CSV table of C-alpha atoms and ligand atoms in Angstrom, one decimal:
chain,number,residue,atom,x,y,z
A,104,MET,CA,121.6,117.6,72.9
A,105,THR,CA,120.8,120.3,75.4
A,106,VAL,CA,119.9,119.3,78.9
A,107,GLU,CA,117.1,121.3,80.2
A,108,ALA,CA,117.3,122.6,83.8
A,109,GLU,CA,114.6,121.3,86.2
A,110,GLN,CA,112.1,123.6,87.6
A,111,VAL,CA,112.9,125.2,91.0
A,112,PHE,CA,110.4,125.6,93.9
A,113,PHE,CA,112.4,126.3,97.0
A,114,ALA,CA,114.2,129.5,97.9
A,115,ASP,CA,117.5,127.5,97.8
A,116,PRO,CA,117.6,125.3,94.7
A,117,ALA,CA,119.9,122.9,96.5
A,118,LEU,CA,116.9,121.9,98.6
A,119,ASP,CA,115.0,121.0,95.4
A,120,ARG,CA,117.8,118.6,94.4
A,121,MET,CA,118.2,117.2,97.9
A,122,MET,CA,114.4,116.4,98.0
A,123,GLY,CA,114.9,114.3,94.9
A,124,VAL,CA,117.6,112.3,96.8
A,125,VAL,CA,115.4,111.9,99.8
A,126,MET,CA,112.5,110.6,97.8
A,127,ALA,CA,114.6,108.2,95.8
A,128,LEU,CA,115.9,106.7,99.1
A,129,ALA,CA,112.4,106.5,100.5
A,130,ALA,CA,111.2,104.7,97.4
A,131,GLU,CA,114.0,102.2,97.8
A,132,VAL,CA,113.0,101.6,101.4
A,133,PHE,CA,109.4,101.0,100.4
A,134,VAL,CA,110.4,98.6,97.6
A,135,LEU,CA,112.7,96.7,99.9
A,136,ARG,CA,110.0,96.5,102.6
A,137,ALA,CA,107.6,95.0,100.1
A,138,LYS,CA,110.3,92.5,99.1
A,139,ILE,CA,110.9,91.5,102.7
A,140,ARG,CA,107.2,91.0,103.3
A,141,ALA,CA,106.9,88.9,100.2
A,142,LEU,CA,109.9,86.7,101.3
A,143,GLU,CA,108.3,86.4,104.8
A,144,GLY,CA,105.2,85.1,103.0
A,145,ALA,CA,103.1,87.9,104.5
A,146,ALA,CA,100.1,89.1,102.5
A,147,PRO,CA,100.3,92.8,101.4
A,148,GLU,CA,98.5,94.9,104.0
A,149,PRO,CA,95.9,97.2,102.6
A,150,GLY,CA,96.7,100.8,103.4
A,151,ASP,CA,100.3,100.1,104.0
A,152,ALA,CA,101.7,102.4,101.3
A,153,ASP,CA,99.5,105.2,102.6
A,154,ALA,CA,100.6,104.7,106.2
A,155,PHE,CA,104.2,104.7,104.9
A,156,ALA,CA,103.7,107.9,102.9
A,157,ARG,CA,102.1,109.7,105.9
A,158,HIS,CA,104.9,108.7,108.2
A,159,LEU,CA,107.5,109.9,105.6
A,160,LEU,CA,105.8,113.2,104.6
A,161,GLU,CA,104.1,114.4,107.7
A,162,PRO,CA,107.1,116.7,108.6
A,163,VAL,CA,106.5,118.8,105.5
A,164,LEU,CA,103.2,120.0,107.0
A,165,GLY,CA,105.2,122.0,109.6
A,166,THR,CA,102.6,121.3,112.3
A,167,ARG,CA,102.8,119.9,115.8
A,168,PRO,CA,101.3,116.4,116.4
B,137,MET,CA,105.5,94.7,85.7
B,138,THR,CA,107.9,93.3,88.2
B,139,PRO,CA,106.9,93.2,91.9
B,140,GLU,CA,109.6,95.9,92.6
B,141,ALA,CA,108.1,98.2,89.9
B,142,ARG,CA,104.6,97.6,91.3
B,143,ALA,CA,105.7,98.4,94.8
B,144,TYR,CA,107.5,101.6,93.6
B,145,GLN,CA,104.3,102.7,91.7
B,146,ASP,CA,102.3,102.0,94.9
B,147,PHE,CA,104.7,104.2,96.8
B,148,VAL,CA,104.4,107.1,94.3
B,149,GLY,CA,100.6,106.7,94.3
B,150,ALA,CA,100.5,106.9,98.1
B,151,CYS,CA,102.7,110.0,98.2
B,152,ARG,CA,100.4,111.6,95.6
B,153,ARG,CA,97.4,110.9,97.9
B,154,PHE,CA,99.3,112.6,100.7
B,155,TRP,CA,100.0,115.5,98.4
B,156,ALA,CA,96.4,115.8,97.2
B,157,GLY,CA,95.0,115.3,100.7
B,158,PRO,CA,96.8,116.4,103.9
B,159,LEU,CA,99.3,118.7,102.1
B,160,PHE,CA,96.6,120.4,100.1
B,161,ARG,CA,94.4,120.9,103.2
B,162,GLN,CA,97.4,122.5,105.0
B,163,LEU,CA,97.9,124.9,102.1
B,164,ARG,CA,94.2,125.6,101.9
B,165,ASP,CA,94.0,126.4,105.6
B,166,GLU,CA,97.0,128.7,105.5
B,167,ALA,CA,95.5,130.5,102.4
B,168,GLU,CA,92.3,131.0,104.3
B,169,THR,CA,94.0,133.2,106.8
B,170,CYS,CA,94.9,135.8,104.1
B,171,ALA,CA,92.2,135.3,101.6
B,172,GLU,CA,91.3,139.0,101.7
B,173,ASN,CA,94.9,140.3,101.5
B,174,PRO,CA,96.6,139.8,98.1
B,175,GLU,CA,100.0,141.0,99.4
B,176,LEU,CA,100.0,138.6,102.3
B,177,PHE,CA,98.8,135.9,100.0
B,178,ALA,CA,101.7,136.5,97.7
B,179,THR,CA,104.4,136.4,100.4
B,180,ARG,CA,103.0,133.9,102.9
B,181,ILE,CA,101.2,131.5,100.6
B,182,ALA,CA,102.5,131.7,97.1
B,183,GLY,CA,106.0,132.4,98.4
B,184,GLY,CA,105.7,130.2,101.5
B,185,PRO,CA,107.2,126.8,102.3
B,186,THR,CA,103.9,124.8,102.2
B,187,HIS,CA,103.4,125.9,98.6
B,188,ALA,CA,107.0,125.1,97.7
B,189,TYR,CA,106.5,121.6,99.0
B,190,PHE,CA,103.1,121.3,97.3
B,191,ALA,CA,104.7,122.4,94.0
B,192,TRP,CA,107.8,120.2,94.4
B,193,PHE,CA,105.7,117.1,95.0
B,194,GLU,CA,103.3,117.8,92.2
B,195,ARG,CA,106.2,118.1,89.8
B,196,HIS,CA,108.4,115.3,91.0
B,197,LEU,CA,105.9,112.6,91.9
B,198,GLN,CA,104.8,112.9,88.3
B,199,ARG,CA,108.4,112.6,87.1
B,200,MET,CA,108.9,109.6,89.4
B,201,LYS,CA,105.8,108.0,88.0
B,202,TYR,CA,107.0,108.1,84.4
B,203,SER,CA,110.8,108.2,84.6
B,204,GLY,CA,113.7,106.7,86.5
B,205,ARG,CA,114.5,103.2,87.5
B,206,TRP,CA,110.9,102.0,88.0
B,207,GLY,CA,109.1,104.7,86.1
B,208,LEU,CA,106.4,103.6,83.7
B,209,VAL,CA,108.3,104.4,80.5
B,210,PRO,CA,111.4,102.2,81.3
B,211,VAL,CA,109.3,99.5,82.9
B,212,LEU,CA,107.0,99.1,80.0
B,213,GLU,CA,109.9,99.5,77.6
B,214,ALA,CA,111.1,96.1,78.8
B,215,GLU,CA,107.8,94.6,77.6
B,216,ARG,CA,107.7,96.5,74.3
B,217,ALA,CA,107.7,93.5,72.0
B,218,THR,CA,104.8,91.8,73.8
B,219,LEU,CA,102.7,94.9,74.2
B,220,ALA,CA,103.2,96.0,70.5
B,221,ALA,CA,102.3,92.5,69.3
B,222,GLY,CA,98.9,92.8,71.1
B,223,LEU,CA,97.9,95.9,69.2
B,224,PRO,CA,95.6,95.4,66.1
B,225,ALA,CA,96.5,96.8,62.7
B,226,GLU,CA,93.9,98.6,60.7
B,227,GLY,CA,90.4,97.4,60.0
B,228,ASP,CA,87.4,96.4,62.1
B,229,GLY,CA,86.5,100.0,62.8
B,230,LEU,CA,90.0,101.3,63.0
B,231,THR,CA,91.4,103.7,60.4
B,232,LEU,CA,95.0,105.0,60.7
B,233,ASP,CA,96.7,107.6,58.6
B,234,PRO,CA,100.5,107.1,58.7
B,235,GLY,CA,101.0,110.2,56.5
B,236,LEU,CA,99.1,112.5,58.9
B,237,ALA,CA,100.9,115.7,59.6
B,238,LEU,CA,101.3,115.8,63.4
B,239,PRO,CA,101.2,119.3,64.8
B,240,GLY,CA,104.3,120.6,66.6
B,241,TYR,CA,102.4,121.4,69.8
B,242,TRP,CA,101.6,117.7,70.1
B,243,THR,CA,105.0,116.3,69.1
B,244,ASP,CA,107.3,118.9,70.9
B,245,HIS,CA,106.1,118.8,74.5
B,246,ASP,CA,106.3,115.9,76.9
B,247,ILE,CA,102.7,116.5,78.0
B,248,HIS,CA,102.0,115.2,81.6
B,249,GLN,CA,105.8,114.7,81.8
B,250,HIS,CA,105.3,111.6,79.7
B,251,PRO,CA,108.7,111.3,77.9
B,252,GLY,CA,108.0,111.2,74.1
B,253,GLY,CA,104.3,111.9,74.6
B,254,LEU,CA,101.8,109.7,72.8
B,255,ALA,CA,103.7,109.3,69.5
B,256,ASP,CA,105.5,106.1,70.3
B,257,GLU,CA,104.0,102.7,69.5
B,258,ILE,CA,103.5,101.5,73.1
B,259,SER,CA,102.8,105.0,74.6
B,260,ALA,CA,99.1,104.2,75.0
B,261,PHE,CA,100.0,101.5,77.6
B,262,VAL,CA,102.1,104.0,79.5
B,263,TYR,CA,99.2,106.5,79.4
B,264,ARG,CA,96.7,103.9,80.5
B,265,GLU,CA,98.8,102.7,83.4
B,266,ALA,CA,99.4,106.4,84.4
B,267,THR,CA,95.7,107.1,84.6
B,268,GLY,CA,94.9,104.2,86.7
B,269,GLN,CA,91.9,101.9,86.7
B,270,GLY,CA,88.6,103.1,85.2
B,271,GLY,CA,89.3,106.8,84.6
B,272,VAL,CA,91.5,109.7,85.4
B,273,VAL,CA,93.6,108.9,88.5
B,274,GLY,CA,91.1,108.2,91.3
B,275,GLN,CA,88.0,109.3,89.4
B,276,PRO,CA,86.5,106.1,87.9
B,277,GLN,CA,83.0,107.6,87.4
B,278,LEU,CA,84.1,110.7,85.5
B,279,HIS,CA,83.4,109.6,81.9
B,280,ASP,CA,80.1,108.0,82.7
B,281,ARG,CA,78.9,111.0,84.7
B,282,PHE,CA,79.8,113.4,81.8
B,283,ALA,CA,78.2,111.2,79.2
B,284,ALA,CA,75.0,111.0,81.2
B,285,LEU,CA,74.9,114.7,81.9
B,286,VAL,CA,75.3,115.6,78.2
B,287,LEU,CA,72.9,113.0,76.8
B,288,LYS,CA,70.1,113.8,79.2
B,289,ASP,CA,67.5,115.7,77.2
B,290,ARG,CA,69.9,115.7,74.2
B,291,PRO,CA,69.4,112.4,72.2
B,292,ALA,CA,72.1,111.8,69.7
B,293,ARG,CA,72.4,109.2,66.9
B,294,ASP,CA,75.8,110.2,65.7
B,295,ILE,CA,78.5,111.3,68.1
B,296,VAL,CA,82.1,112.3,67.5
B,297,ASP,CA,84.6,112.2,70.4
B,298,LEU,CA,87.6,114.5,69.6
B,299,GLY,CA,90.9,113.5,71.3
B,300,CYS,CA,89.4,110.2,72.4
B,301,GLY,CA,92.8,108.8,73.7
B,302,PHE,CA,92.6,105.0,74.3
B,303,GLY,CA,88.8,105.2,74.2
B,304,ARG,CA,87.4,105.8,77.7
B,305,SER,CA,85.4,108.8,76.8
B,306,ALA,CA,84.2,107.4,73.5
B,307,VAL,CA,83.1,104.1,75.2
B,308,ALA,CA,81.3,106.0,77.9
B,309,PHE,CA,79.2,107.8,75.3
B,310,ALA,CA,78.6,104.6,73.3
B,311,ARG,CA,77.3,102.9,76.5
B,312,ALA,CA,75.1,105.8,77.4
B,313,ALA,CA,73.4,106.3,74.0
B,314,ASP,CA,72.2,104.0,71.3
B,315,ALA,CA,74.4,105.9,68.9
B,316,ALA,CA,77.3,105.5,66.4
B,317,VAL,CA,80.4,106.9,68.0
B,318,THR,CA,83.5,108.0,66.1
B,319,GLY,CA,86.7,108.6,68.2
B,320,ILE,CA,89.3,110.9,66.7
B,321,ASP,CA,92.9,111.1,67.9
B,322,LEU,CA,96.4,112.0,66.6
B,323,SER,CA,97.9,109.0,68.5
B,324,ALA,CA,97.9,105.8,66.5
B,325,SER,CA,99.0,104.0,69.6
B,326,CYS,CA,96.0,105.2,71.6
B,327,LEU,CA,93.6,104.4,68.8
B,328,ARG,CA,95.0,100.9,68.4
B,329,LEU,CA,94.7,100.2,72.1
B,330,ALA,CA,91.1,101.7,72.0
B,331,ALA,CA,90.2,99.4,69.2
B,332,CYS,CA,91.8,96.4,70.9
B,333,GLU,CA,89.8,97.0,74.1
B,334,LEU,CA,86.5,97.9,72.7
B,335,PRO,CA,83.9,95.9,74.5
B,336,GLU,CA,82.4,93.2,72.4
B,337,ALA,CA,78.8,94.6,72.8
B,338,LEU,CA,79.9,97.9,71.2
B,339,ARG,CA,81.6,96.5,68.2
B,340,GLY,CA,80.2,97.9,65.0
B,341,ARG,CA,78.9,101.0,66.8
B,342,VAL,CA,82.3,102.6,67.7
B,343,ALA,CA,84.9,103.5,65.1
B,344,TYR,CA,88.3,105.0,65.7
B,345,ARG,CA,90.1,107.2,63.2
B,346,GLN,CA,93.5,108.9,63.2
B,347,ALA,CA,93.0,112.6,62.4
B,348,ASP,CA,93.5,116.1,63.7
B,349,ALA,CA,90.5,117.2,65.7
B,350,ALA,CA,90.9,120.7,64.2
B,351,ASN,CA,90.6,119.3,60.7
B,352,THR,CA,89.0,115.9,60.8
B,353,GLY,CA,88.2,115.3,57.2
B,354,LEU,CA,84.8,113.9,58.2
B,355,ALA,CA,81.7,114.8,56.3
B,356,PRO,CA,80.0,118.1,57.1
B,357,GLU,CA,76.8,118.1,59.2
B,358,SER,CA,77.1,114.4,60.0
B,359,PHE,CA,76.9,114.5,63.8
B,360,ASP,CA,74.3,115.5,66.5
B,361,LEU,CA,77.0,115.7,69.1
B,362,VAL,CA,80.6,116.8,69.1
B,363,THR,CA,82.3,116.1,72.4
B,364,SER,CA,85.8,116.0,73.9
B,365,THR,CA,87.2,115.1,77.3
B,366,MET,CA,90.5,116.7,78.4
B,367,LEU,CA,91.4,117.8,74.9
B,368,LEU,CA,91.0,121.6,74.7
B,369,HIS,CA,93.7,122.4,77.3
B,370,GLU,CA,96.3,120.5,75.2
B,371,MET,CA,95.8,122.8,72.2
B,372,PRO,CA,97.3,126.3,71.6
B,373,ALA,CA,94.9,129.2,70.8
B,374,PRO,CA,95.0,129.0,67.0
B,375,ALA,CA,94.3,125.3,67.1
B,376,LEU,CA,91.4,125.9,69.6
B,377,GLU,CA,89.8,128.4,67.3
B,378,ALA,CA,90.2,125.9,64.4
B,379,LEU,CA,88.6,123.1,66.5
B,380,ILE,CA,85.6,125.3,67.4
B,381,ALA,CA,85.1,126.1,63.7
B,382,GLU,CA,85.5,122.4,62.8
B,383,SER,CA,82.9,121.4,65.4
B,384,ALA,CA,80.4,123.8,63.8
B,385,ARG,CA,81.1,122.3,60.4
B,386,LEU,CA,80.6,118.7,61.7
B,387,LEU,CA,77.3,119.4,63.5
B,388,ARG,CA,73.9,119.1,62.0
B,389,PRO,CA,71.7,122.2,62.6
B,390,GLY,CA,70.4,122.0,66.2
B,391,GLY,CA,73.3,119.9,67.3
B,392,THR,CA,75.4,120.2,70.5
B,393,VAL,CA,79.0,120.6,71.3
B,394,ALA,CA,80.0,119.4,74.8
B,395,HIS,CA,83.6,119.7,76.1
B,396,LEU,CA,84.8,118.5,79.5
B,397,ASP,CA,88.0,120.4,80.4
B,398,PHE,CA,89.7,122.7,82.9
B,399,LEU,CA,89.1,126.4,83.5
B,400,PRO,CA,90.7,128.4,86.3
B,401,PRO,CA,88.7,128.6,89.5
B,402,ALA,CA,87.7,132.0,90.9
B,403,ASP,CA,89.7,132.0,94.2
B,404,ALA,CA,93.3,133.0,94.6
B,405,LEU,CA,94.6,129.6,95.7
B,406,GLY,CA,92.7,127.9,92.9
B,407,ARG,CA,94.2,130.2,90.3
B,408,LEU,CA,97.7,129.8,91.7
B,409,LEU,CA,97.4,126.0,91.6
B,410,TYR,CA,95.9,126.1,88.1
B,411,ALA,CA,98.8,128.0,86.7
B,412,GLY,CA,101.2,125.9,88.7
B,413,HIS,CA,99.7,122.7,87.4
B,414,SER,CA,100.1,123.9,83.9
B,415,ALA,CA,103.8,124.5,84.3
B,416,ARG,CA,104.5,121.5,86.5
B,417,ASN,CA,102.6,119.0,84.5
B,418,ASN,CA,104.1,120.3,81.2
B,419,GLU,CA,100.8,121.5,79.9
B,420,PRO,CA,101.7,124.8,78.5
B,421,PHE,CA,98.5,125.3,76.6
B,422,MET,CA,96.2,125.2,79.6
B,423,ARG,CA,96.8,128.9,79.8
B,424,ASP,CA,95.7,129.4,76.2
B,425,LEU,CA,92.4,127.8,77.1
B,426,ALA,CA,92.1,129.8,80.3
B,427,GLU,CA,92.7,133.1,78.4
B,428,LEU,CA,90.4,132.3,75.4
B,429,ASP,CA,87.3,134.4,75.1
B,430,LEU,CA,85.0,131.4,74.8
B,431,GLU,CA,81.9,133.5,74.3
B,432,ALA,CA,83.4,135.3,71.3
B,433,SER,CA,85.1,132.3,69.8
B,434,PHE,CA,81.9,130.2,69.8
B,435,ARG,CA,79.8,133.1,68.5
B,436,ARG,CA,82.3,133.7,65.6
B,437,ALA,CA,82.0,130.0,64.7
B,438,GLY,CA,78.2,130.4,64.5
B,439,PHE,CA,77.1,128.8,67.8
B,440,ALA,CA,74.2,130.2,69.7
B,441,THR,CA,73.8,129.5,73.4
B,442,LEU,CA,77.0,128.9,75.4
B,443,ARG,CA,77.0,127.4,78.9
B,444,VAL,CA,80.0,127.0,81.1
B,445,ASP,CA,79.5,125.1,84.3
B,446,GLU,CA,81.6,123.5,87.0
B,447,PHE,CA,81.5,119.7,86.8
B,448,ALA,CA,81.4,117.3,89.8
B,449,GLU,CA,83.6,114.3,88.8
B,450,ARG,CA,82.0,112.5,91.8
B,451,ASP,CA,79.4,113.2,94.4
B,452,GLY,CA,80.4,116.0,96.7
B,453,ALA,CA,83.4,117.1,94.6
B,454,LEU,CA,82.2,120.7,94.5
B,455,ASP,CA,81.5,121.0,98.3
B,456,HIS,CA,83.4,123.7,100.2
B,457,PRO,CA,85.8,123.6,101.8
B,458,ARG,CA,87.6,121.3,99.4
B,459,GLN,CA,88.9,118.2,101.1
B,460,ALA,CA,91.4,117.4,98.4
B,461,TRP,CA,93.2,119.0,95.5
B,462,ARG,CA,91.2,118.5,92.3
B,463,LEU,CA,91.4,119.6,88.7
B,464,PRO,CA,88.8,122.4,88.1
B,465,TRP,CA,86.6,120.3,85.8
B,466,THR,CA,84.3,122.4,83.7
B,467,VAL,CA,81.6,121.6,81.1
B,468,ILE,CA,81.4,123.8,78.0
B,469,LEU,CA,78.1,123.4,76.1
B,470,ALA,CA,77.0,125.2,73.0
B,471,THR,CA,74.4,124.6,70.3
B,472,LYS,CA,74.3,125.1,66.6
B,473,PRO,CA,71.2,127.1,65.6
B,474,LEU,CA,68.6,125.3,63.5
B,475,SER,CA,69.2,127.9,60.8
B,476,PRO,CA,71.7,130.8,60.6
B,477,GLU,CA,68.8,133.2,60.9
B,478,ASP,CA,67.6,131.6,64.1
B,479,PRO,CA,70.2,132.2,66.8
B,480,ALA,CA,68.0,130.7,69.5
C,98,SAM,C1,94.3,113.9,78.1
C,98,SAM,S1,93.9,112.9,76.7
C,98,SAM,C2,92.2,112.5,76.9
C,98,SAM,C3,91.8,111.2,76.3
C,98,SAM,C4,90.4,110.8,76.4
C,98,SAM,N1,89.5,111.8,75.9
C,98,SAM,C5,90.0,110.5,77.9
C,98,SAM,O1,89.2,111.3,78.4
C,98,SAM,O2,90.5,109.5,78.4
C,98,SAM,C6,94.0,114.0,75.4
C,98,SAM,C7,94.0,113.3,74.0
C,98,SAM,O3,93.9,114.3,73.0
C,98,SAM,C8,94.7,114.0,71.9
C,98,SAM,N2,95.0,115.1,71.1
C,98,SAM,C9,95.7,116.2,71.4
C,98,SAM,N3,95.6,117.1,70.4
C,98,SAM,C10,94.9,116.6,69.4
C,98,SAM,C11,94.4,117.0,68.1
C,98,SAM,N4,94.8,118.2,67.6
C,98,SAM,N5,93.6,116.2,67.4
C,98,SAM,C12,93.3,115.0,67.9
C,98,SAM,N6,93.6,114.5,69.1
C,98,SAM,C13,94.4,115.3,69.9
C,98,SAM,C14,95.9,113.4,72.6
C,98,SAM,O4,96.7,112.5,71.7
C,98,SAM,C15,95.3,112.6,73.7
C,98,SAM,O5,95.0,111.3,73.4
């Protein structure tokens, strides 16, 4: 079986791969967070995932706050 | 779905909303600064970091949705036996064709980055989960709006919905008109799920049949309306031509064909993102549709009037400046003349 190369979007393909690692880690953090909340008996907060995503991804905009 | 998988999918969905919202708007604003200068657009926008991030997230959030530890494919795989057991076999308005020759363009590409596509028995559940509640991700009104637009001033008794998937478009047409609706698709999984979920009130009025939209095997001149939603861009040029001819064959004189699909927008950023979406979402034939001479193809098939209009999937969707990334929804409408001599 041949393994197809993934598409590349950044000038340095190493960054494409590293972004995948960063996002996998971020997903783990979010899942763990949801688990902790459930263990604490807290109700899921509406908008929590969006707030998390904004906090995580805002730096890619390249703008000052 | 386990709570972990649910949380993971929520995370991917929220990142997608950031991608379609703030990240898109950043790219839009940057593109605005060199809208009149193609060279600057090529280096600063198409070749710039914001576009690289936009492209990366489009590609990889979709990958994350379907694949990996909590992707929809492995997650639903764990429920395979239960899901498959819930699907009806033939009968009760459902006709399958296990011997149907499935075209290579359908079997050989993981369209939408859905591993294995829609051939697998439980793939319809994956597809449904991926599209979200009600409609295409975040666009719950889309199907009803399209059906209402098409049926206004065009009453139809018999409707065929080509590429009906798991039934959302077919059901929208059946709800909007007191008509008999036939849904056609290549995917047995989708058709079985569609039949299983058909609302009680529509039973007897909606039938699902496994067939190729370009060669349905249905009786000639047996429909007043041939419609499709998000089908054309999944077909290569020769299949598109065949489908247009097949629609003409299926329609009664005076009948209408109405497709809802995607055509490239006029602006530079819109075109860049259209071509990019095609590559990143594994939809290689989107470009075939974009390059097809619709006017000539419909004329060759014997159609008279052809209209191509932008479609608002929700109120305000076409307002400028765009507040979020969107697919360039387009309605393609054509009519079959009452007689070959009467092209009006
Ligand atoms: C993006 S889905 C849209 C489904 C549905 N119309 C909706 O709006 O929810 C496209 C569908 O077209 C089907 N399809 C693709 N090529 C086809 C063909 N040649 N004949 C019949 N169905 C086809 C696919 O199996 C898939 O279910």
